PDB file of C-alpha atoms in Angstrom:
ATOM      1  CA  LYS A 220      19.652  20.953 -38.251  1.00  0.00           C
ATOM      2  CA  GLN A 221      16.075  19.919 -37.268  1.00  0.00           C
ATOM      3  CA  ILE A 222      15.047  19.726 -40.883  1.00  0.00           C
ATOM      4  CA  SER A 223      17.989  17.389 -41.708  1.00  0.00           C
ATOM      5  CA  LEU A 224      17.052  15.102 -38.738  1.00  0.00           C
ATOM      6  CA  ILE A 225      13.329  15.015 -39.822  1.00  0.00           C
ATOM      7  CA  GLN A 226      14.456  13.979 -43.254  1.00  0.00           C
ATOM      8  CA  ASP A 227      17.308  11.571 -42.298  1.00  0.00           C
ATOM      9  CA  PHE A 228      15.099   9.677 -39.807  1.00  0.00           C
ATOM     10  CA  ASN A 229      11.900   9.881 -41.787  1.00  0.00           C
ATOM     11  CA  VAL A 230      10.202  11.524 -38.799  1.00  0.00           C
ATOM     12  CA  THR A 231       6.410  11.542 -39.006  1.00  0.00           C
ATOM     13  CA  GLY A 232       5.592  13.650 -35.863  1.00  0.00           C
ATOM     14  CA  VAL A 233       7.135  16.553 -34.010  1.00  0.00           C
ATOM     15  CA  HIS A 234       6.441  18.348 -30.681  1.00  0.00           C
ATOM     16  CA  ILE A 235       7.050  21.980 -31.370  1.00  0.00           C
ATOM     17  CA  THR A 236       6.035  25.622 -30.474  1.00  0.00           C
ATOM     18  CA  PRO A 237       3.675  27.144 -33.025  1.00  0.00           C
ATOM     19  CA  SER A 238       6.171  29.994 -33.604  1.00  0.00           C
ATOM     20  CA  TYR A 239       9.016  27.658 -34.309  1.00  0.00           C
ATOM     21  CA  ALA A 240       6.854  25.557 -36.640  1.00  0.00           C
ATOM     22  CA  LEU A 241       6.077  28.703 -38.666  1.00  0.00           C
ATOM     23  CA  HIS A 242       9.814  29.633 -38.600  1.00  0.00           C
ATOM     24  CA  VAL A 243      10.782  26.218 -39.957  1.00  0.00           C
ATOM     25  CA  ALA A 244       8.220  26.644 -42.681  1.00  0.00           C
ATOM     26  CA  ASP A 245       9.633  29.967 -43.693  1.00  0.00           C
ATOM     27  CA  ILE A 246      13.139  28.413 -43.846  1.00  0.00           C
ATOM     28  CA  LEU A 247      11.910  25.481 -45.983  1.00  0.00           C
ATOM     29  CA  ARG A 248      10.055  27.816 -48.424  1.00  0.00           C
ATOM     30  CA  ASN A 249      12.440  30.824 -48.603  1.00  0.00           C
ATOM     31  CA  GLU A 250      15.834  29.355 -48.077  1.00  0.00           C
ATOM     32  CA  LEU A 251      15.507  25.707 -49.198  1.00  0.00           C
ATOM     33  CA  LYS A 252      12.847  26.326 -51.840  1.00  0.00           C
ATOM     34  CA  MET A 253      10.949  23.400 -50.391  1.00  0.00           C
ATOM     35  CA  ASP A 254       7.253  22.880 -49.709  1.00  0.00           C
ATOM     36  CA  PRO A 255       6.831  22.106 -45.911  1.00  0.00           C
ATOM     37  CA  LYS A 256       4.442  19.206 -46.921  1.00  0.00           C
ATOM     38  CA  ASP A 257       7.233  17.483 -48.558  1.00  0.00           C
ATOM     39  CA  LEU A 258       8.733  16.753 -45.062  1.00  0.00           C
ATOM     40  CA  GLY A 259       6.113  14.022 -44.879  1.00  0.00           C
ATOM     41  CA  LEU A 260       4.998  14.983 -41.360  1.00  0.00           C
ATOM     42  CA  LYS A 261       1.803  13.375 -40.345  1.00  0.00           C
ATOM     43  CA  TYR A 262       1.210  15.160 -37.144  1.00  0.00           C
ATOM     44  CA  LEU A 263       2.343  18.171 -35.052  1.00  0.00           C
ATOM     45  CA  VAL A 264       1.937  18.404 -31.364  1.00  0.00           C
ATOM     46  CA  TYR A 265       2.268  22.207 -30.421  1.00  0.00           C
ATOM     47  CA  GLY A 266       2.218  24.046 -27.271  1.00  0.00           C
ATOM     48  CA  ALA A 267       4.213  26.217 -24.833  1.00  0.00           C
ATOM     49  CA  GLU A 268       2.821  29.400 -26.296  1.00  0.00           C
ATOM     50  CA  PRO A 269      -0.686  30.890 -26.579  1.00  0.00           C
ATOM     51  CA  SER A 270      -2.348  29.815 -29.723  1.00  0.00           C
ATOM     52  CA  SER A 271      -5.669  29.769 -31.422  1.00  0.00           C
ATOM     53  CA  ALA A 272      -7.901  27.614 -33.724  1.00  0.00           C
ATOM     54  CA  ALA A 273      -6.672  29.775 -36.527  1.00  0.00           C
ATOM     55  CA  THR A 274      -2.981  28.886 -35.601  1.00  0.00           C
ATOM     56  CA  ARG A 275      -3.965  25.142 -35.773  1.00  0.00           C
ATOM     57  CA  GLU A 276      -5.585  25.560 -39.134  1.00  0.00           C
ATOM     58  CA  LYS A 277      -2.628  27.372 -40.449  1.00  0.00           C
ATOM     59  CA  LEU A 278      -0.081  24.706 -39.154  1.00  0.00           C
ATOM     60  CA  GLU A 279      -2.256  21.985 -40.647  1.00  0.00           C
ATOM     61  CA  SER A 280      -2.477  23.706 -43.988  1.00  0.00           C
ATOM     62  CA  ILE A 281       1.209  24.504 -44.182  1.00  0.00           C
ATOM     63  CA  TYR A 282       2.438  20.984 -43.242  1.00  0.00           C
ATOM     64  CA  GLY A 283      -0.422  18.909 -44.606  1.00  0.00           C
ATOM     65  CA  ALA A 284      -0.508  17.264 -41.186  1.00  0.00           C
ATOM     66  CA  VAL A 285      -2.935  16.939 -38.156  1.00  0.00           C
ATOM     67  CA  ALA A 286      -2.025  19.333 -35.348  1.00  0.00           C
ATOM     68  CA  TYR A 287      -2.863  18.790 -31.697  1.00  0.00           C
ATOM     69  CA  ASN A 288      -2.538  21.364 -28.980  1.00  0.00           C
ATOM     70  CA  CYS A 289      -0.923  20.368 -25.587  1.00  0.00           C
ATOM     71  CA  TYR A 290      -0.755  22.265 -22.330  1.00  0.00           C
ATOM     72  CA  GLY A 291       1.909  22.120 -19.672  1.00  0.00           C
ATOM     73  CA  LEU A 292       3.776  24.067 -17.083  1.00  0.00           C
ATOM     74  CA  SER A 293       7.360  23.622 -15.884  1.00  0.00           C
ATOM     75  CA  GLU A 294       5.971  23.755 -12.342  1.00  0.00           C
ATOM     76  CA  MET A 295       3.811  20.675 -13.167  1.00  0.00           C
ATOM     77  CA  ASN A 296       6.260  18.449 -14.906  1.00  0.00           C
ATOM     78  CA  GLY A 297       6.548  20.501 -18.191  1.00  0.00           C
ATOM     79  CA  PRO A 298       4.450  19.441 -21.238  1.00  0.00           C
ATOM     80  CA  GLY A 299       2.016  16.742 -20.569  1.00  0.00           C
ATOM     81  CA  VAL A 300      -0.654  18.229 -18.303  1.00  0.00           C
ATOM     82  CA  GLY A 301      -3.306  18.155 -21.045  1.00  0.00           C
ATOM     83  CA  PHE A 302      -3.664  17.254 -24.675  1.00  0.00           C
ATOM     84  CA  ASP A 303      -6.108  17.473 -27.603  1.00  0.00           C
ATOM     85  CA  CYS A 304      -7.794  14.490 -28.803  1.00  0.00           C
ATOM     86  CA  PRO A 305      -8.863  13.757 -32.394  1.00  0.00           C
ATOM     87  CA  GLU A 306     -12.112  15.713 -31.640  1.00  0.00           C
ATOM     88  CA  LYS A 307     -10.149  18.911 -30.911  1.00  0.00           C
ATOM     89  CA  ILE A 308     -12.821  20.454 -28.746  1.00  0.00           C
ATOM     90  CA  GLY A 309     -10.728  20.947 -25.633  1.00  0.00           C
ATOM     91  CA  LEU A 310      -7.743  19.496 -23.752  1.00  0.00           C
ATOM     92  CA  HIS A 311      -7.918  16.361 -21.751  1.00  0.00           C
ATOM     93  CA  ILE A 312      -6.129  16.461 -18.416  1.00  0.00           C
ATOM     94  CA  TRP A 313      -4.008  13.349 -17.519  1.00  0.00           C
ATOM     95  CA  GLU A 314      -6.257  12.235 -14.680  1.00  0.00           C
ATOM     96  CA  ASP A 315      -3.880   9.599 -13.370  1.00  0.00           C
ATOM     97  CA  ASN A 316      -1.354  12.450 -12.539  1.00  0.00           C
ATOM     98  CA  TYR A 317      -3.496  15.456 -11.594  1.00  0.00           C
ATOM     99  CA  LEU A 318      -6.497  16.098  -9.399  1.00  0.00           C
ATOM    100  CA  MET A 319      -8.698  18.706 -10.968  1.00  0.00           C
ATOM    101  CA  GLU A 320     -11.175  20.907  -9.095  1.00  0.00           C
ATOM    102  CA  VAL A 321     -13.142  24.096  -9.961  1.00  0.00           C
ATOM    103  CA  VAL A 322     -13.058  26.953  -7.337  1.00  0.00           C
ATOM    104  CA  ASP A 323     -15.829  29.581  -7.482  1.00  0.00           C
ATOM    105  CA  ARG A 324     -13.896  32.887  -7.371  1.00  0.00           C
ATOM    106  CA  GLU A 325     -16.690  34.721  -5.402  1.00  0.00           C
ATOM    107  CA  THR A 326     -17.397  32.084  -2.748  1.00  0.00           C
ATOM    108  CA  GLY A 327     -14.256  30.105  -2.759  1.00  0.00           C
ATOM    109  CA  GLN A 328     -16.370  26.903  -2.813  1.00  0.00           C
ATOM    110  CA  ARG A 329     -14.520  23.926  -4.455  1.00  0.00           C
ATOM    111  CA  GLU A 330     -15.882  21.313  -6.622  1.00  0.00           C
ATOM    112  CA  LYS A 331     -13.977  18.137  -7.513  1.00  0.00           C
ATOM    113  CA  ILE A 332     -14.208  17.063 -11.025  1.00  0.00           C
ATOM    114  CA  PRO A 333     -14.925  13.272 -11.349  1.00  0.00           C
ATOM    115  CA  ALA A 334     -12.626  11.280 -13.559  1.00  0.00           C
ATOM    116  CA  MET A 335     -14.289  10.450 -16.925  1.00  0.00           C
TER     117      MET A 335
END
């Protein structure tokens, strides 16, 4: 169903879990005999599961698209706590929604992180 919707509406970006993106690629290749790059996706935003740089590289290679990681918790409004930027060297927290602080585990001392 998702593959049909992507094709019918000329979708260029998806928000997806890494494991489901890999599953969709398997369906495309093995059942539909189609290259995932032929979907025409330009970007994938993935999250909700642990992943690595190798996962990102694999997704980008499979789909021929740029992949960005996102972070969220259902306790904190679901996806949308933090996202990659084009530099892909760490997640940026939505500073207009969250106040960040670092707590030293040993001393309990707290340090507020200034907005950038």
